[in-house]
Short mmCIF file of C-alpha atoms in Angstrom, two decimals:
data_model
loop_
_atom_site.label_atom_id
_atom_site.label_comp_id
_atom_site.label_asym_id
_atom_site.label_seq_id
_atom_site.Cartn_x
_atom_site.Cartn_y
_atom_site.Cartn_z
CA MET A 1 120.86 78.97 122.60
CA PRO A 2 122.24 80.65 125.87
CA ASP A 3 123.22 84.27 125.57
CA PRO A 4 126.90 84.31 125.94
CA ILE A 5 127.09 87.60 127.77
CA ALA A 6 124.65 86.05 130.51
CA LEU A 7 126.99 83.06 130.90
CA LYS A 8 130.07 84.99 131.26
CA LYS A 9 128.28 87.48 134.02
CA LYS A 10 127.06 84.24 135.81
CA ARG A 11 130.25 82.78 135.79
CA ALA A 12 132.15 85.97 136.82
CA GLY A 13 129.56 86.27 139.69
CA LEU A 14 128.04 89.20 138.17
CA PRO A 15 124.10 90.09 138.17
CA VAL A 16 122.56 89.03 135.16
CA GLN A 17 119.84 91.50 133.89
CA HIS A 18 116.47 90.17 132.53
CA PRO A 19 113.40 91.98 131.56
CA PRO A 20 110.62 92.04 134.17
CA ARG A 21 107.90 89.51 133.66
CA ILE A 22 105.59 92.29 132.69
CA VAL A 23 107.54 92.83 129.26
CA TYR A 24 107.18 89.25 128.30
CA ILE A 25 103.41 89.42 129.24
CA GLY A 26 102.97 92.31 127.12
CA ILE A 27 104.70 91.13 124.38
CA LEU A 28 102.70 87.70 124.36
CA LEU A 29 99.45 89.61 124.71
CA SER A 30 100.55 91.44 121.78
CA ALA A 31 101.40 88.53 119.64
CA LEU A 32 98.15 86.62 120.78
CA SER A 33 96.03 89.79 119.83
CA LEU A 34 97.69 89.96 116.39
CA ALA A 35 97.36 86.29 115.72
CA ALA A 36 93.73 86.70 116.55
CA GLY A 37 93.21 89.99 114.41
CA PHE A 38 95.39 88.44 111.37
CA LEU A 39 93.06 85.02 111.32
CA THR A 40 89.82 87.05 111.68
CA GLY A 41 90.98 89.36 109.27
CA ILE A 42 91.87 86.66 106.74
CA ALA A 43 88.58 85.08 107.24
CA ALA A 44 86.59 88.22 106.96
CA LEU A 45 88.87 88.95 103.54
CA ALA A 46 87.77 85.59 102.16
CA VAL A 47 84.30 86.09 102.82
CA ASN A 48 84.20 89.73 101.07
CA ASN A 49 86.06 88.27 98.29
CA GLY A 50 84.25 85.02 97.77
CA TYR A 51 86.72 82.63 98.84
CA PRO A 52 86.05 79.79 101.60
CA SER A 53 86.54 81.10 105.06
CA ILE A 54 89.07 79.55 107.42
CA ILE A 55 86.60 80.30 110.17
CA PRO A 56 83.01 79.69 110.43
CA LEU A 57 81.99 82.92 112.23
CA ALA A 58 83.65 85.17 109.54
CA ASN A 59 80.52 86.62 108.52
CA GLY A 60 79.85 87.96 111.94
CA ILE A 61 83.26 89.06 112.78
CA THR A 62 83.90 93.07 112.81
CA PHE A 63 86.44 93.22 115.63
CA HIS A 64 89.39 92.73 113.56
CA PRO A 65 90.50 96.14 113.68
CA ASP A 66 90.06 96.74 117.21
CA LEU A 67 92.38 93.64 117.89
CA MET A 68 94.91 94.89 115.59
CA VAL A 69 95.25 98.95 116.59
CA PHE A 70 94.18 98.42 120.53
CA GLY A 71 95.75 95.21 121.19
CA ALA A 72 98.57 94.29 118.63
CA VAL A 73 99.86 97.75 117.83
CA GLY A 74 98.79 99.51 120.83
CA GLY A 75 100.48 96.55 123.21
CA LEU A 76 103.71 96.63 121.27
CA LEU A 77 104.21 100.65 121.56
CA ILE A 78 103.12 100.30 125.31
CA SER A 79 105.67 97.07 125.71
CA GLU A 80 108.64 99.11 125.08
CA LYS A 81 108.20 101.28 127.90
CA LEU A 82 107.19 98.63 130.28
CA GLU A 83 110.40 98.31 131.97
CA LEU A 84 110.56 101.97 132.64
CA MET A 85 107.08 101.79 133.84
CA GLU A 86 107.97 99.27 136.35
CA LYS A 87 109.69 102.12 138.57
CA PHE A 88 106.57 104.42 138.38
CA PRO A 89 104.39 103.33 141.45
CA LEU A 90 100.87 103.96 140.98
CA ILE A 91 99.22 102.97 144.49
CA ARG A 92 101.85 102.10 147.07
CA LYS A 93 104.11 99.31 145.55
CA ILE A 94 102.03 98.51 142.63
CA PRO A 95 103.87 99.65 139.34
CA ILE A 96 101.96 101.46 136.84
CA SER A 97 102.72 99.04 134.24
CA ARG A 98 100.43 96.31 135.82
CA PRO A 99 97.09 98.02 135.49
CA ILE A 100 97.99 99.38 131.98
CA VAL A 101 98.70 95.95 130.87
CA ALA A 102 95.44 94.34 132.55
CA PHE A 103 93.32 97.32 131.44
CA LEU A 104 94.34 97.34 127.88
CA PHE A 105 94.19 93.57 126.84
CA GLY A 106 91.49 92.70 129.15
CA GLY A 107 89.34 95.47 127.78
CA VAL A 108 90.32 94.42 123.83
CA PHE A 109 89.26 90.70 125.17
CA ILE A 110 86.11 91.91 126.59
CA LEU A 111 85.19 94.45 123.72
CA SER A 112 85.84 91.73 121.05
CA LEU A 113 83.17 89.30 122.79
CA GLY A 114 81.08 92.11 123.24
CA ILE A 115 81.02 92.90 119.40
CA LEU A 116 80.76 89.30 118.44
CA SER A 117 77.72 88.40 120.83
CA SER A 118 76.14 91.97 120.16
CA TYR A 119 76.17 92.52 124.01
CA ALA A 120 76.20 96.30 124.18
CA VAL A 121 77.14 96.32 127.88
CA ALA A 122 80.31 93.92 127.33
CA ARG A 123 81.21 96.29 124.50
CA TYR A 124 81.22 99.49 126.40
CA ALA A 125 83.17 97.69 129.36
CA GLY A 126 86.10 96.72 127.18
CA LEU A 127 86.16 100.29 125.59
CA LEU A 128 86.25 101.99 129.17
CA LEU A 129 89.04 99.52 130.17
CA VAL A 130 90.98 100.60 127.13
CA VAL A 131 90.21 104.12 127.87
CA ALA A 132 91.44 104.00 131.47
CA ALA A 133 94.70 102.12 130.36
CA SER A 134 95.53 104.74 127.62
CA LEU A 135 94.82 107.50 130.17
CA LEU A 136 97.48 105.57 132.74
CA PHE A 137 99.89 105.54 129.81
CA LEU A 138 99.19 109.26 129.27
CA LEU A 139 100.14 109.92 133.06
CA PHE A 140 103.25 107.78 132.72
CA MET A 141 104.39 109.59 129.37
CA SER A 142 104.04 112.92 130.74
CA SER A 143 105.59 112.04 134.09
CA ASN A 144 109.32 112.87 135.13
CA VAL A 145 109.89 109.33 135.13
CA ASN A 146 109.75 109.09 131.30
CA HIS A 147 112.80 111.60 130.55
CA GLY A 148 112.55 113.61 127.49
CA ASP A 149 111.75 117.30 125.81
CA LYS A 150 108.52 118.45 126.85
CA ARG A 151 107.37 119.19 123.18
CA ILE A 152 107.83 115.86 122.38
CA LYS A 153 106.14 114.47 125.43
CA LEU A 154 103.42 116.85 124.32
CA VAL A 155 103.28 114.86 120.96
CA PHE A 156 103.38 111.44 122.54
CA ALA A 157 100.47 112.76 124.67
CA ALA A 158 98.32 113.72 121.62
CA ALA A 159 99.11 110.20 120.19
CA ILE A 160 97.68 108.48 123.46
CA ALA A 161 94.71 110.88 123.70
CA SER A 162 93.85 109.86 120.10
CA MET A 163 93.76 106.27 121.55
CA SER A 164 91.44 107.10 124.38
CA LEU A 165 89.11 109.44 121.98
CA ALA A 166 89.09 106.58 119.44
CA ALA A 167 87.59 104.05 122.15
CA ILE A 168 85.10 106.43 123.24
CA GLY A 169 84.13 107.35 119.77
CA ASN A 170 84.01 103.24 119.30
CA MET A 171 80.82 103.10 121.59
CA ASN A 172 78.53 104.57 119.05
CA SER A 173 80.20 102.97 115.81
CA LEU A 174 82.45 100.56 114.60
CA LEU A 175 86.31 100.68 113.56
CA TYR A 176 85.51 98.64 110.30
CA SER A 177 82.91 100.84 109.06
CA ASP A 178 83.41 104.15 109.80
CA VAL A 179 86.28 105.87 107.98
CA LYS A 180 86.59 108.74 110.37
CA LEU A 181 86.80 106.72 113.49
CA THR A 182 89.11 104.52 111.57
CA PHE A 183 91.58 107.43 110.88
CA LEU A 184 91.19 108.52 114.66
CA ALA A 185 92.19 105.33 115.80
CA LEU A 186 95.18 105.18 113.11
CA LEU A 187 96.37 108.63 114.63
CA PHE A 188 97.69 106.89 117.97
CA PRO A 189 100.23 104.97 116.06
CA ILE A 190 101.07 107.55 113.47
CA LEU A 191 101.38 110.51 115.97
CA TYR A 192 103.31 107.98 118.46
CA ILE A 193 105.87 107.09 115.82
CA LEU A 194 106.31 110.64 114.62
CA ALA A 195 107.19 111.52 118.22
CA GLU A 196 110.05 108.96 118.17
CA ARG A 197 111.37 110.23 115.06
CA MET A 198 111.08 113.92 116.52
CA GLU A 199 113.77 112.68 119.15
CA LEU A 200 116.10 111.88 116.48
CA GLY A 201 115.23 115.07 114.64
CA PHE A 202 115.82 117.07 118.01
CA VAL A 203 119.31 115.38 118.12
CA ARG A 204 120.10 116.16 114.59
CA GLY A 205 119.19 120.05 115.18
CA MET A 206 115.52 120.59 115.00
CA GLY A 207 114.79 123.92 116.57
CA ALA A 208 112.48 124.46 119.45
CA ARG A 209 109.94 126.50 117.72
CA ILE A 210 109.57 123.72 115.01
CA MET A 211 109.07 121.26 117.85
CA ALA A 212 106.49 123.49 119.49
CA LEU A 213 104.72 123.92 116.28
CA GLN A 214 104.57 120.28 115.99
CA ALA A 215 103.16 119.61 119.39
CA TYR A 216 100.21 122.28 118.41
CA ILE A 217 99.72 120.39 115.19
CA ALA A 218 99.63 117.06 116.54
CA TRP A 219 96.95 118.04 119.25
CA PHE A 220 94.79 120.20 116.73
CA ALA A 221 94.72 117.38 114.17
CA VAL A 222 93.51 115.07 117.14
CA GLY A 223 90.85 117.61 117.94
CA MET A 224 89.71 117.93 114.45
CA ALA A 225 89.83 114.16 113.93
CA PHE A 226 87.42 113.72 117.32
CA VAL A 227 85.05 116.42 115.89
CA SER A 228 84.78 114.65 112.67
CA VAL A 229 83.76 111.58 114.48
CA GLU A 230 81.35 113.08 116.94
CA VAL A 231 79.64 116.16 115.11
CA PRO A 232 76.70 115.10 113.05
CA ASP A 233 76.55 117.84 110.51
CA LYS A 234 78.04 116.50 107.30
CA PHE A 235 79.78 119.52 106.01
CA ILE A 236 81.64 120.10 109.09
CA SER A 237 82.36 116.28 110.01
CA ARG A 238 84.17 116.05 106.42
CA PHE A 239 85.80 119.64 106.53
CA ALA A 240 87.30 118.63 110.10
CA MET A 241 88.49 115.23 108.88
CA VAL A 242 89.86 116.93 105.85
CA LEU A 243 91.77 119.32 108.04
CA SER A 244 93.02 116.80 110.42
CA ILE A 245 94.47 114.85 107.25
CA ILE A 246 96.11 117.91 106.24
CA LEU A 247 97.70 118.43 109.47
CA VAL A 248 99.09 115.01 109.89
CA ALA A 249 100.55 115.52 106.34
CA ILE A 250 102.36 118.76 107.45
CA LEU A 251 103.81 116.72 110.60
CA THR A 252 105.19 113.84 108.25
CA GLY A 253 106.75 116.33 105.91
CA ILE A 254 108.51 118.14 108.67
CA SER A 255 109.45 114.87 110.11
CA ILE A 256 110.71 113.72 106.66
CA LYS A 257 112.87 116.92 106.59
CA PHE A 258 114.53 116.37 109.67
CA ASP A 259 114.83 112.69 109.44
CA PRO A 260 118.33 111.09 109.35
CA ALA A 261 117.04 108.48 106.91
CA PHE A 262 116.45 111.20 104.46
CA ARG A 263 119.64 112.93 104.66
CA LYS A 264 122.52 112.30 101.95
CA ILE A 265 124.62 110.63 104.65
CA LYS A 266 126.86 107.94 103.33
CA ARG A 267 126.10 104.85 105.63
CA ASN A 268 127.98 101.52 105.64
CA GLY A 269 126.62 97.99 106.78
CA ARG A 270 124.05 96.12 106.00
CA PHE A 271 122.14 97.14 109.28
CA GLN A 272 122.49 101.17 108.42
CA HIS A 273 121.10 100.46 104.83
CA PHE A 274 118.19 98.18 106.16
CA MET A 275 116.82 100.72 108.77
CA ARG A 276 117.14 103.68 106.37
CA ALA A 277 115.47 101.41 103.70
CA GLY A 278 112.51 100.35 106.00
CA ILE A 279 111.97 103.93 107.42
CA GLN A 280 111.72 105.42 103.66
CA ILE A 281 109.27 102.84 102.53
CA SER A 282 107.19 103.32 105.93
CA PHE A 283 106.93 107.22 105.12
CA PHE A 284 106.04 106.18 101.52
CA TRP A 285 102.95 104.10 102.53
CA LEU A 286 101.87 106.81 105.29
CA LEU A 287 101.75 109.53 102.54
CA LEU A 288 100.14 107.33 100.28
CA GLY A 289 97.67 106.42 103.21
CA LEU A 290 97.03 109.81 103.74
CA ILE A 291 96.22 110.39 100.11
CA LEU A 292 93.79 107.81 100.17
CA PHE A 293 91.92 108.85 103.24
CA MET A 294 91.57 112.38 101.59
CA LEU A 295 89.86 110.71 98.59
CA GLN A 296 87.68 108.93 100.96
CA ALA A 297 86.81 111.78 102.85
CA ILE A 298 86.18 113.67 99.54
CA ILE A 299 84.63 111.09 97.18
CA GLY A 300 83.31 108.92 99.92
CA HIS A 301 83.60 105.52 98.36
CA GLY A 302 86.15 102.63 97.85
CA TYR A 303 89.20 104.10 99.49
CA LEU A 304 88.93 102.98 103.06
CA ASP A 305 90.37 99.59 102.95
CA PRO A 306 93.51 100.49 101.01
CA ALA A 307 93.99 103.83 103.09
CA THR A 308 93.62 101.60 106.16
CA HIS A 309 96.29 99.00 105.27
CA SER A 310 98.25 101.59 103.69
CA ILE A 311 99.12 103.02 107.00
CA ALA A 312 98.23 100.00 109.39
CA ILE A 313 100.47 97.50 107.30
CA GLY A 314 102.80 99.56 105.20
CA PHE A 315 103.85 102.53 107.67
CA ILE A 316 103.40 100.83 111.15
CA GLY A 317 104.46 97.20 110.04
CA SER A 318 107.58 98.53 107.76
CA PHE A 319 108.44 100.72 110.61
CA ILE A 320 108.38 97.89 113.29
CA VAL A 321 110.30 95.65 110.85
CA ALA A 322 112.90 98.47 110.42
CA HIS A 323 113.50 98.97 114.01
CA SER A 324 113.08 95.41 115.20
CA PRO A 325 116.93 94.72 115.09
CA VAL A 326 117.41 97.34 117.83
CA ILE A 327 114.18 97.28 119.51
CA PHE A 328 113.56 93.64 120.32
CA PRO A 329 117.35 92.98 121.82
CA LEU A 330 117.10 95.77 123.84
CA THR A 331 113.55 94.88 125.06
CA PHE A 332 114.74 91.23 125.85
CA LYS A 333 118.21 92.38 127.20
CA LYS A 334 119.80 90.02 124.64
CA LYS A 335 123.05 90.52 122.53
CA ALA A 336 122.40 91.21 119.07
CA ILE A 337 124.59 91.43 115.65
CA GLN A 338 122.52 93.57 113.67
CA GLU A 339 124.64 93.19 110.59
CA ASN A 340 123.51 89.56 110.54
CA VAL A 341 119.92 91.41 109.58
CA THR A 342 118.27 90.30 106.35
CA PHE A 343 115.93 92.27 104.01
CA LEU A 344 113.58 89.54 103.38
CA PRO A 345 110.85 90.77 105.90
CA LEU A 346 111.05 94.08 104.70
CA ILE A 347 110.82 92.97 101.06
CA MET A 348 107.82 90.48 101.64
CA ILE A 349 105.89 93.05 103.69
CA THR A 350 106.25 95.40 101.00
CA ILE A 351 105.18 92.86 98.37
CA ALA A 352 102.22 91.87 100.76
CA ASN A 353 100.89 95.28 101.16
CA VAL A 354 101.35 96.50 97.36
CA SER A 355 98.84 93.37 96.60
CA ARG A 356 96.63 94.52 99.27
CA VAL A 357 96.53 98.13 98.58
CA PHE A 358 96.59 97.83 94.67
CA GLY A 359 94.51 95.11 94.80
CA ASP A 360 91.61 96.94 96.80
CA LEU A 361 92.05 99.66 94.50
CA ALA A 362 91.63 97.60 91.41
CA ILE A 363 88.52 95.48 92.37
CA PRO A 364 86.06 97.93 90.63
CA TYR A 365 88.12 97.65 87.24
CA THR A 366 89.21 93.81 87.22
CA SER A 367 88.36 90.52 89.26
CA LEU A 368 92.24 90.17 89.66
CA GLY A 369 91.84 92.73 92.27
CA GLU A 370 90.06 90.47 94.69
CA THR A 371 92.47 87.82 94.01
CA PHE A 372 95.57 89.79 95.07
CA SER A 373 93.59 91.28 97.96
CA TYR A 374 92.95 87.87 99.08
CA VAL A 375 96.28 86.47 98.37
CA SER A 376 98.00 89.68 100.34
CA GLY A 377 97.04 87.82 103.58
CA TYR A 378 98.99 84.85 103.21
CA LEU A 379 101.85 86.80 101.90
CA LEU A 380 101.63 89.02 105.07
CA LEU A 381 101.92 85.84 107.22
CA PHE A 382 104.94 84.91 105.47
CA ALA A 383 106.34 88.19 106.10
CA ILE A 384 105.63 87.69 109.68
CA LEU A 385 107.69 84.46 109.89
CA LEU A 386 110.20 85.89 108.03
CA PHE A 387 110.32 88.91 110.71
CA VAL A 388 110.57 86.29 113.49
CA TYR A 389 113.35 84.56 111.69
CA ASN A 390 115.11 87.85 111.28
CA ILE A 391 114.62 88.65 115.03
CA LYS A 392 116.15 85.20 115.83
CA LYS A 393 118.89 85.65 113.37
CA ILE A 394 120.52 88.72 114.74
CA MET A 395 120.08 87.54 118.65
CA VAL A 396 122.25 84.37 118.05
CA SER A 397 125.98 84.98 117.91
CA PRO A 398 127.77 83.04 115.22
CA ASP A 399 129.88 79.93 116.15
#
């Protein structure tokens, strides 16, 4: 259905705004990475839990986390800034957005092929491209083109640095098998989202000292996470990871304290309730994920998958769903009626993650755990379809 505002502007002879083509490319490549990561993840999940695989190569698939963290999540977070990046020339008239998109998704593709084929040179080349993309993204986020408080920009910088360091750490290990490396990779979206919530906290009266403290904590947490990956001494490595988790938990607590979603403010309207519920649910999953990562670091077995999915699906997924009625219409420059939003995708992604996280935790005790873990993939697929339906519903004006 045509955008009524665009038609009105066209008839009046006014310029109609459209997002740059690179924005569509970034969203499309993020969606493709999400689809590939989702299919390979379900295939690997089927093999691990004794179900028939939908992909014959499932036994050799180990790049599912790379597709999801670097490709899908990283691509979506970067795509939100692509339009502004078009105004930042890197070399002459070439905007910085072009090499960032090319390096990130090209790197993820080459990395995946390198892991699948066991061709080390391709794997390293892909990871170096991801590092280059993250460094360019860091250059843009720290520039004056990207407006904002310097302390908030430092937290964004720490998030992007963790993405680069995770790619470097991935040269010697794989995300799917190394708990410390997985946590380091997840720090990118965790800190990035917390930095975005800092912007709201700043508007709501967060003090300058607290903001500066968060910047120091964010960088220290990234440093400790990288030390845990690279230092061979087991005691120092484990201590560094535990310290990093504690620091992220402190950041989370500060964010919750100042986040308007956790304040006792009377809010009217379906959309406000939807956003508030989504943010509260996402922080619940983040705190649970941090607890599970702590147990994995201390006890050392059985908590990696539930910890990872608690954060990757529960925190990041719920947060994206909660903000989608705002982010996607702005990104695509479409008129939106946010009150048309439905709670269905938020409810379904929560059900899917409950099935996955608690199914994984129950596997040592009952065979039903494997069933719930496997079924969670299809519940998540249904949640994604409801998510797309929700976006379409709010971006179409009623007759």
